[in-house]
Each structure stands twice: as C-alpha cells, then as structure tokens.
PDB file of C-alpha atoms in Angstrom:
ATOM      1  CA  LEU A  19     -35.247  10.540  11.015  1.00 59.00           C
ATOM      2  CA  GLN A  20     -37.182   8.391  13.288  1.00 58.00           C
ATOM      3  CA  ASN A  21     -40.904   8.348  14.558  1.00 60.00           C
ATOM      4  CA  ASN A  22     -40.953  11.632  11.831  1.00 67.00           C
ATOM      5  CA  GLN A  23     -44.090  12.110  10.030  1.00 68.00           C
ATOM      6  CA  LEU A  24     -41.942  11.873   6.760  1.00 74.00           C
ATOM      7  CA  ARG A  25     -43.773  10.309   3.407  1.00 81.00           C
ATOM      8  CA  SER A  26     -41.085  10.643   1.127  1.00 79.00           C
ATOM      9  CA  LEU A  27     -37.074  11.539   0.654  1.00 77.00           C
ATOM     10  CA  PRO A  28     -35.652  14.095  -1.678  1.00 71.00           C
ATOM     11  CA  SER A  29     -34.075  12.444  -4.627  1.00 68.00           C
ATOM     12  CA  SER A  30     -31.088  14.768  -3.583  1.00 69.00           C
ATOM     13  CA  PHE A  31     -31.280  12.186  -0.658  1.00 69.00           C
ATOM     14  CA  GLU A  32     -27.756  10.597  -3.521  1.00 67.00           C
ATOM     15  CA  GLN A  33     -25.562  13.143  -2.274  1.00 69.00           C
ATOM     16  CA  LEU A  34     -25.144  11.764   1.230  1.00 71.00           C
ATOM     17  CA  ALA A  35     -21.916   9.654  -0.070  1.00 72.00           C
ATOM     18  CA  SER A  36     -20.308   8.767   3.177  1.00 72.00           C
ATOM     19  CA  LEU A  37     -23.855   8.042   4.987  1.00 84.00           C
ATOM     20  CA  ARG A  38     -23.496   4.014   6.858  1.00 89.00           C
ATOM     21  CA  ALA A  39     -26.975   4.164   8.498  1.00 90.00           C
ATOM     22  CA  VAL A  40     -29.909   5.123   7.351  1.00 89.00           C
ATOM     23  CA  HIS A  41     -32.448   5.170  10.071  1.00 90.00           C
ATOM     24  CA  LEU A  42     -36.165   5.494   9.496  1.00 89.00           C
ATOM     25  CA  GLU A  43     -38.556   3.932  11.045  1.00 91.00           C
ATOM     26  CA  ASP A  44     -41.783   5.088  12.203  1.00 91.00           C
ATOM     27  CA  ASN A  45     -43.121   7.230   9.343  1.00 92.00           C
ATOM     28  CA  GLN A  46     -45.298   7.044   6.713  1.00 92.00           C
ATOM     29  CA  ILE A  47     -43.120   6.387   3.154  1.00 92.00           C
ATOM     30  CA  SER A  48     -44.809   5.184   0.660  1.00 92.00           C
ATOM     31  CA  ALA A  49     -41.428   3.931  -1.709  1.00 90.00           C
ATOM     32  CA  LEU A  50     -37.521   4.891  -2.143  1.00 88.00           C
ATOM     33  CA  PRO A  51     -36.109   7.107  -4.673  1.00 85.00           C
ATOM     34  CA  ASP A  52     -34.316   5.662  -7.022  1.00 84.00           C
ATOM     35  CA  SER A  53     -30.688   7.827  -6.270  1.00 80.00           C
ATOM     36  CA  LEU A  54     -31.085   5.211  -2.439  1.00 80.00           C
ATOM     37  CA  GLU A  55     -28.711   2.645  -4.847  1.00 77.00           C
ATOM     38  CA  HIS A  56     -25.875   4.991  -5.172  1.00 81.00           C
ATOM     39  CA  LEU A  57     -25.803   5.226  -1.284  1.00 84.00           C
ATOM     40  CA  SER A  58     -22.857   2.540  -1.732  1.00 86.00           C
ATOM     41  CA  GLN A  59     -21.439   3.011   2.158  1.00 90.00           C
ATOM     42  CA  VAL A  60     -24.698   2.113   4.358  1.00 92.00           C
ATOM     43  CA  ARG A  61     -24.107  -0.548   6.397  1.00 96.00           C
ATOM     44  CA  THR A  62     -27.873  -1.036   7.524  1.00 96.00           C
ATOM     45  CA  LEU A  63     -30.852   0.371   5.904  1.00 94.00           C
ATOM     46  CA  ASP A  64     -34.027   0.495   8.423  1.00 95.00           C
ATOM     47  CA  LEU A  65     -37.678   1.788   7.601  1.00 95.00           C
ATOM     48  CA  PRO A  66     -40.209  -1.243   9.494  1.00 96.00           C
ATOM     49  CA  ARG A  67     -43.368   0.563  10.595  1.00 96.00           C
ATOM     50  CA  ASN A  68     -43.284   2.336   7.074  1.00 95.00           C
ATOM     51  CA  ARG A  69     -46.687   1.944   4.300  1.00 95.00           C
ATOM     52  CA  LEU A  70     -44.080   1.102   1.218  1.00 95.00           C
ATOM     53  CA  ILE A  71     -45.583  -0.837  -1.235  1.00 95.00           C
ATOM     54  CA  ALA A  72     -42.334  -2.037  -3.506  1.00 93.00           C
ATOM     55  CA  LEU A  73     -38.291  -1.515  -3.553  1.00 93.00           C
ATOM     56  CA  PRO A  74     -36.651   0.604  -6.305  1.00 91.00           C
ATOM     57  CA  GLU A  75     -35.725  -1.928  -8.824  1.00 91.00           C
ATOM     58  CA  ASP A  76     -31.711  -1.627  -8.761  1.00 90.00           C
ATOM     59  CA  LEU A  77     -30.226  -2.255  -5.875  1.00 91.00           C
ATOM     60  CA  ARG A  78     -27.106  -2.846  -6.806  1.00 90.00           C
ATOM     61  CA  GLY A  79     -25.395   0.323  -5.600  1.00 89.00           C
ATOM     62  CA  LEU A  80     -26.632  -0.973  -2.114  1.00 91.00           C
ATOM     63  CA  ARG A  81     -22.736  -3.035  -2.548  1.00 91.00           C
ATOM     64  CA  GLY A  82     -22.149  -2.575   1.838  1.00 93.00           C
ATOM     65  CA  LEU A  83     -25.434  -3.118   2.662  1.00 95.00           C
ATOM     66  CA  GLN A  84     -25.398  -6.019   6.111  1.00 97.00           C
ATOM     67  CA  SER A  85     -28.536  -5.371   7.715  1.00 97.00           C
ATOM     68  CA  LEU A  86     -31.953  -4.420   6.170  1.00 97.00           C
ATOM     69  CA  CYS A  87     -34.754  -4.152   8.309  1.00 97.00           C
ATOM     70  CA  LEU A  88     -38.798  -3.688   6.677  1.00 97.00           C
ATOM     71  CA  MET A  89     -40.783  -5.235   8.544  1.00 97.00           C
ATOM     72  CA  GLN A  90     -44.254  -3.722   8.866  1.00 97.00           C
ATOM     73  CA  ASN A  91     -44.685  -2.234   5.999  1.00 97.00           C
ATOM     74  CA  LYS A  92     -47.140  -3.357   2.994  1.00 96.00           C
ATOM     75  CA  LEU A  93     -44.204  -4.772   0.567  1.00 97.00           C
ATOM     76  CA  ARG A  94     -46.396  -7.314  -2.616  1.00 95.00           C
ATOM     77  CA  LYS A  95     -43.167  -8.127  -4.061  1.00 95.00           C
ATOM     78  CA  LEU A  96     -39.080  -7.593  -4.491  1.00 96.00           C
ATOM     79  CA  PRO A  97     -36.673  -6.868  -6.773  1.00 94.00           C
ATOM     80  CA  GLU A  98     -34.809  -9.450  -9.129  1.00 94.00           C
ATOM     81  CA  SER A  99     -32.278  -7.146  -7.931  1.00 93.00           C
ATOM     82  CA  ILE A 100     -31.893  -8.162  -4.833  1.00 94.00           C
ATOM     83  CA  GLY A 101     -29.540 -10.362  -4.953  1.00 95.00           C
ATOM     84  CA  HIS A 102     -26.910  -8.279  -6.067  1.00 94.00           C
ATOM     85  CA  LEU A 103     -27.167  -6.935  -1.781  1.00 95.00           C
ATOM     86  CA  ARG A 104     -24.230  -9.750  -1.297  1.00 95.00           C
ATOM     87  CA  THR A 105     -21.933  -8.652   1.989  1.00 97.00           C
ATOM     88  CA  LEU A 106     -26.265  -8.289   3.168  1.00 97.00           C
ATOM     89  CA  GLN A 107     -26.187 -10.713   6.478  1.00 98.00           C
ATOM     90  CA  TYR A 108     -29.417  -9.726   8.126  1.00 98.00           C
ATOM     91  CA  ALA A 109     -32.370  -9.162   6.775  1.00 98.00           C
ATOM     92  CA  ASP A 110     -36.478  -8.421   8.378  1.00 98.00           C
ATOM     93  CA  LEU A 111     -39.337  -8.497   5.994  1.00 98.00           C
ATOM     94  CA  GLN A 112     -41.767 -10.062   8.520  1.00 98.00           C
ATOM     95  CA  ASP A 113     -45.507  -8.305   8.496  1.00 98.00           C
ATOM     96  CA  ASN A 114     -45.657  -7.917   4.835  1.00 97.00           C
ATOM     97  CA  GLN A 115     -47.653  -9.036   2.170  1.00 97.00           C
ATOM     98  CA  LEU A 116     -45.531 -10.847   0.497  1.00 97.00           C
ATOM     99  CA  ARG A 117     -46.619 -13.721  -2.045  1.00 96.00           C
ATOM    100  CA  SER A 118     -43.857 -14.670  -3.761  1.00 96.00           C
ATOM    101  CA  LEU A 119     -39.722 -15.025  -3.845  1.00 96.00           C
ATOM    102  CA  PRO A 120     -37.509 -13.929  -6.281  1.00 95.00           C
ATOM    103  CA  ASP A 121     -35.554 -16.333  -7.053  1.00 93.00           C
ATOM    104  CA  GLY A 122     -32.453 -13.969  -7.139  1.00 93.00           C
ATOM    105  CA  ILE A 123     -32.708 -13.830  -3.254  1.00 95.00           C
ATOM    106  CA  GLY A 124     -30.413 -16.875  -3.463  1.00 96.00           C
ATOM    107  CA  GLU A 125     -27.669 -15.191  -4.708  1.00 96.00           C
ATOM    108  CA  LEU A 126     -27.794 -13.594  -1.028  1.00 97.00           C
ATOM    109  CA  SER A 127     -24.477 -15.886  -0.664  1.00 96.00           C
ATOM    110  CA  CYS A 128     -23.177 -13.618   3.162  1.00 98.00           C
ATOM    111  CA  LEU A 129     -26.936 -13.812   4.639  1.00 98.00           C
ATOM    112  CA  GLU A 130     -27.320 -15.252   7.978  1.00 98.00           C
ATOM    113  CA  THR A 131     -30.778 -14.435   9.579  1.00 98.00           C
ATOM    114  CA  LEU A 132     -33.694 -14.622   6.863  1.00 98.00           C
ATOM    115  CA  GLN A 133     -37.657 -13.543   8.435  1.00 98.00           C
ATOM    116  CA  LEU A 134     -40.450 -14.060   6.502  1.00 98.00           C
ATOM    117  CA  GLN A 135     -42.996 -14.579   8.914  1.00 98.00           C
ATOM    118  CA  ASN A 136     -46.612 -13.096   8.920  1.00 98.00           C
ATOM    119  CA  ASN A 137     -46.339 -13.096   4.666  1.00 98.00           C
ATOM    120  CA  SER A 138     -48.476 -14.455   2.557  1.00 97.00           C
ATOM    121  CA  LEU A 139     -45.941 -16.638   0.309  1.00 98.00           C
ATOM    122  CA  THR A 140     -47.949 -19.852  -0.626  1.00 96.00           C
ATOM    123  CA  ALA A 141     -43.625 -21.342  -2.165  1.00 96.00           C
ATOM    124  CA  LEU A 142     -40.486 -20.851  -2.341  1.00 96.00           C
ATOM    125  CA  PRO A 143     -37.675 -21.284  -4.954  1.00 95.00           C
ATOM    126  CA  ALA A 144     -35.478 -23.296  -4.837  1.00 93.00           C
ATOM    127  CA  GLY A 145     -32.811 -20.982  -5.046  1.00 94.00           C
ATOM    128  CA  LEU A 146     -33.243 -20.549  -1.720  1.00 95.00           C
ATOM    129  CA  GLY A 147     -31.064 -23.357  -1.492  1.00 95.00           C
ATOM    130  CA  ARG A 148     -28.088 -21.333  -2.161  1.00 96.00           C
ATOM    131  CA  LEU A 149     -28.296 -19.528   0.905  1.00 97.00           C
ATOM    132  CA  ARG A 150     -25.232 -21.305   2.637  1.00 96.00           C
ATOM    133  CA  SER A 151     -24.911 -19.491   5.336  1.00 98.00           C
ATOM    134  CA  LEU A 152     -27.857 -18.816   6.311  1.00 98.00           C
ATOM    135  CA  ARG A 153     -28.312 -20.584   9.650  1.00 98.00           C
ATOM    136  CA  ARG A 154     -32.008 -19.046  10.794  1.00 98.00           C
ATOM    137  CA  LEU A 155     -34.785 -18.696   9.169  1.00 98.00           C
ATOM    138  CA  TYR A 156     -38.431 -17.716   9.725  1.00 98.00           C
ATOM    139  CA  LEU A 157     -41.159 -18.897   7.873  1.00 98.00           C
ATOM    140  CA  GLN A 158     -44.160 -18.955   9.954  1.00 97.00           C
ATOM    141  CA  PHE A 159     -47.272 -17.970   9.739  1.00 97.00           C
ATOM    142  CA  ASN A 160     -47.787 -18.221   6.033  1.00 98.00           C
ATOM    143  CA  ARG A 161     -49.839 -20.267   3.371  1.00 97.00           C
ATOM    144  CA  LEU A 162     -46.898 -22.912   2.440  1.00 97.00           C
ATOM    145  CA  SER A 163     -48.190 -26.470   1.359  1.00 95.00           C
ATOM    146  CA  SER A 164     -45.031 -27.845   1.018  1.00 95.00           C
ATOM    147  CA  LEU A 165     -40.946 -26.461   1.108  1.00 96.00           C
ATOM    148  CA  PRO A 166     -38.679 -27.227  -1.355  1.00 96.00           C
ATOM    149  CA  ALA A 167     -36.713 -30.497  -1.107  1.00 96.00           C
ATOM    150  CA  ALA A 168     -33.614 -27.432  -1.975  1.00 96.00           C
ATOM    151  CA  LEU A 169     -33.120 -26.697   1.762  1.00 95.00           C
ATOM    152  CA  GLY A 170     -31.513 -29.362   2.333  1.00 95.00           C
ATOM    153  CA  ASP A 171     -28.741 -27.960   0.804  1.00 96.00           C
ATOM    154  CA  LEU A 172     -29.018 -24.916   3.233  1.00 97.00           C
ATOM    155  CA  VAL A 173     -25.670 -26.661   6.116  1.00 96.00           C
ATOM    156  CA  SER A 174     -25.655 -24.183   7.982  1.00 97.00           C
ATOM    157  CA  LEU A 175     -28.997 -23.863   9.240  1.00 97.00           C
ATOM    158  CA  GLU A 176     -29.590 -23.792  12.440  1.00 95.00           C
ATOM    159  CA  GLU A 177     -33.537 -22.659  13.130  1.00 95.00           C
ATOM    160  CA  LEU A 178     -36.346 -23.148  11.084  1.00 96.00           C
ATOM    161  CA  ASP A 179     -39.440 -22.164  12.147  1.00 96.00           C
ATOM    162  CA  VAL A 180     -42.652 -23.169   9.771  1.00 96.00           C
ATOM    163  CA  GLN A 181     -45.268 -22.613  12.221  1.00 94.00           C
ATOM    164  CA  HIS A 182     -48.873 -22.113  11.728  1.00 95.00           C
ATOM    165  CA  ASN A 183     -48.673 -22.507   7.611  1.00 96.00           C
ATOM    166  CA  ALA A 184     -50.133 -25.736   5.417  1.00 95.00           C
ATOM    167  CA  LEU A 185     -47.510 -27.526   4.847  1.00 94.00           C
ATOM    168  CA  LYS A 186     -48.274 -31.850   4.688  1.00 92.00           C
ATOM    169  CA  ASP A 187     -45.489 -33.363   4.885  1.00 92.00           C
ATOM    170  CA  LEU A 188     -41.508 -32.053   5.096  1.00 93.00           C
ATOM    171  CA  PRO A 189     -38.399 -32.884   2.331  1.00 94.00           C
ATOM    172  CA  GLU A 190     -36.564 -35.661   3.062  1.00 93.00           C
ATOM    173  CA  SER A 191     -33.859 -33.191   2.378  1.00 95.00           C
ATOM    174  CA  LEU A 192     -34.650 -31.963   5.870  1.00 92.00           C
ATOM    175  CA  GLY A 193     -33.006 -34.297   7.758  1.00 90.00           C
ATOM    176  CA  GLU A 194     -29.773 -34.591   6.530  1.00 91.00           C
ATOM    177  CA  ILE A 195     -28.873 -30.717   7.594  1.00 93.00           C
ATOM    178  CA  GLN A 196     -26.785 -31.925  10.455  1.00 91.00           C
ATOM    179  CA  ALA A 197     -26.126 -28.040  12.126  1.00 93.00           C
ATOM    180  CA  LEU A 198     -29.754 -27.913  12.430  1.00 93.00           C
ATOM    181  CA  GLU A 199     -30.852 -27.589  15.856  1.00 92.00           C
ATOM    182  CA  THR A 200     -33.548 -26.040  16.565  1.00 92.00           C
ATOM    183  CA  LEU A 201     -37.113 -27.229  14.421  1.00 93.00           C
ATOM    184  CA  TYR A 202     -40.422 -25.106  14.795  1.00 92.00           C
ATOM    185  CA  ILE A 203     -43.772 -27.021  13.160  1.00 91.00           C
ATOM    186  CA  GLU A 204     -46.969 -26.538  15.265  1.00 90.00           C
ATOM    187  CA  GLY A 205     -49.846 -25.238  13.743  1.00 91.00           C
ATOM    188  CA  ASN A 206     -49.585 -27.779  10.936  1.00 92.00           C
ATOM    189  CA  ARG A 207     -52.203 -29.821  11.029  1.00 83.00           C
ATOM    190  CA  LEU A 208     -51.811 -32.913   8.347  1.00 79.00           C
ATOM    191  CA  LEU A 209     -47.909 -32.604   9.302  1.00 87.00           C
ATOM    192  CA  THR A 210     -47.963 -36.246  11.270  1.00 85.00           C
ATOM    193  CA  PHE A 211     -44.532 -37.783  10.821  1.00 84.00           C
ATOM    194  CA  LEU A 212     -40.719 -36.349  10.703  1.00 85.00           C
ATOM    195  CA  PRO A 213     -39.131 -37.236   7.166  1.00 86.00           C
ATOM    196  CA  ARG A 214     -37.597 -40.312   7.699  1.00 85.00           C
ATOM    197  CA  SER A 215     -33.644 -38.897   7.136  1.00 87.00           C
ATOM    198  CA  PHE A 216     -34.639 -38.170  10.511  1.00 86.00           C
ATOM    199  CA  SER A 217     -34.750 -41.733  12.206  1.00 82.00           C
ATOM    200  CA  ASN A 218     -30.770 -41.451  10.525  1.00 80.00           C
ATOM    201  CA  ARG A 219     -29.857 -38.573  13.129  1.00 79.00           C
ATOM    202  CA  ALA A 220     -29.071 -40.011  16.809  1.00 75.00           C
ATOM    203  CA  GLU A 221     -32.130 -37.448  17.596  1.00 77.00           C
ATOM    204  CA  PRO A 222     -34.319 -35.325  16.197  1.00 75.00           C
ATOM    205  CA  PRO A 223     -33.791 -31.232  16.600  1.00 85.00           C
ATOM    206  CA  THR A 224     -35.347 -29.655  19.360  1.00 86.00           C
ATOM    207  CA  MET A 225     -38.932 -29.288  18.914  1.00 82.00           C
ATOM    208  CA  ASP A 226     -42.627 -27.662  19.642  1.00 80.00           C
ATOM    209  CA  VAL A 227     -44.627 -31.008  19.428  1.00 76.00           C
ATOM    210  CA  LEU A 228     -44.328 -34.389  21.443  1.00 72.00           C
ATOM    211  CA  LEU A 229     -43.054 -36.530  19.213  1.00 68.00           C
ATOM    212  CA  SER A 230     -43.252 -40.609  19.252  1.00 68.00           C
ATOM    213  CA  GLN A 231     -40.448 -43.170  18.190  1.00 61.00           C
ATOM    214  CA  THR A 232     -42.454 -46.527  15.907  1.00 66.00           C
ATOM    215  CA  PRO A 233     -40.262 -48.869  16.962  1.00 59.00           C
ATOM    216  CA  GLU A 234     -40.285 -51.182  13.792  1.00 61.00           C
ATOM    217  CA  ASP A 235     -38.543 -48.144  11.548  1.00 61.00           C
ATOM    218  CA  GLY A 236     -37.282 -45.984  13.940  1.00 60.00           C
ATOM    219  CA  ARG A 237     -39.527 -43.189  12.054  1.00 68.00           C
ATOM    220  CA  TRP A 238     -40.574 -40.053  14.743  1.00 72.00           C
ATOM    221  CA  THR A 239     -44.238 -39.299  14.816  1.00 76.00           C
ATOM    222  CA  VAL A 240     -46.052 -35.959  15.757  1.00 76.00           C
ATOM    223  CA  VAL A 241     -48.432 -37.087  18.823  1.00 70.00           C
ATOM    224  CA  VAL A 242     -49.441 -33.880  19.744  1.00 54.00           C
ATOM    225  CA  SER A 243     -49.593 -29.865  16.673  1.00 43.00           C
ATOM    226  CA  GLY A 244     -51.303 -27.123  18.110  1.00 43.00           C
ATOM    227  CA  ASP A 245     -54.238 -26.145  16.259  1.00 36.00           C
ATOM    228  CA  VAL A 246     -53.482 -23.767  13.112  1.00 34.00           C
ATOM    229  CA  VAL A 247     -54.666 -19.848  14.190  1.00 31.00           C
TER     230      VAL A 247
END
C-alpha cells in the first residue's frame, strides 16, 4: 500500500490476524488506529514519509515486531509502551520532532540499531544504558549538550554517531566500551578532549576528527573539529 494517498487505516485492520509485514511508506497517514496492537504476528512495520504526530498509547500487542521504520514523520513523543516491543531489533526514528525519549525504551532488550538523527533531542534517559544488545546508535543533528554516563553500559556498542550536537565533553564511561570501533563527534565545537578512559585503550576508535595524544598524560586531544551546521 505504499505510494498512495492514504490518510488513515480502517479499524477493521485488526482482522488481518496473520499479517506479517506492513508497508505504508509515502502516504499521508496522520494517525494509526488503536486496533494496530492486535496484529501480534507483524514482524515489519514501515511507515516512513507520512504525517504521523503520535503513536497509539498501547503497543504491547505488537509482540512479534522486529523492524520499525517511522523516519520522516512528525512524531513529537513516543509512548512508554514502546518498551514492550521486546523482539524489536531495528528502529528508525530519524527526521522527526522528538524532544525526549521515554525511559521505557531501555526495555528493548533485542534492539541492535537505533536511529534518532535529525530530531530535537536535548537529553537522553539513563534507561538507554540498558540496551545491552545495541550495536549502532545514531544521534547526529540533535540538541544534546551532554550524554548520560549510563551509555557506558552499552557493552555491545560498536558505532556511535553524535555529530553536530552541542556536546562539551563525553562521559568517562564511554571509553570503557571495549566493543566501540567507530565514534563520530564532528560538529561539537566545544568538545576538545576525549575522556581519560580512552587513554587506557591501545588506540582510540576510528573517528571523523584528527587527534593528538598528550605525552604527559596520554590524553587524546581533538585537533580539528568541523563547524556546527
């Protein structure tokens, strides 16, 4: 049903009990029926490039969902019940209007990729650190001035992108993530040092800025950083 002029879905949508994939991209849908939570067999839910402002408050019924794509909508918040999507592995929420995240997002125990770039986030909940399966976290082009120390609990994190925010420093705990291979920090003009914890590594992760190591304490200094867009 992608690339149509759909503005809404009928409440009878719930009768499609065996439905496993929903592809509704490039429509004009502004709201989803509460009956959506009855689709317990759905594995993929794709609604990018619609006009969604909010999601149904109760998402518990989508207990088989593995992939959720809601990029390029107008979402302002996420329901606390999103934490009940325990089988979710991929979530694309980029290019919305999110200002905050519910703490319940930390209950997504199977989540491996979380895309939150190009929103209006000013802070992250500490609960984000409970995402022990998370491998890729994209936060570029938000309004973050700090990151919670709990990010250091993301033991599986391999790639972190925080480009073009308002970060002044990074939490010490970040350097303790042994799985971290790639870190993007360009565009945070006040960020001049990596945490001292990175000095304990054989080498820093792959980065998008030039680094210089201070002989006295081994701390990594950001030599070249991009301008804020």
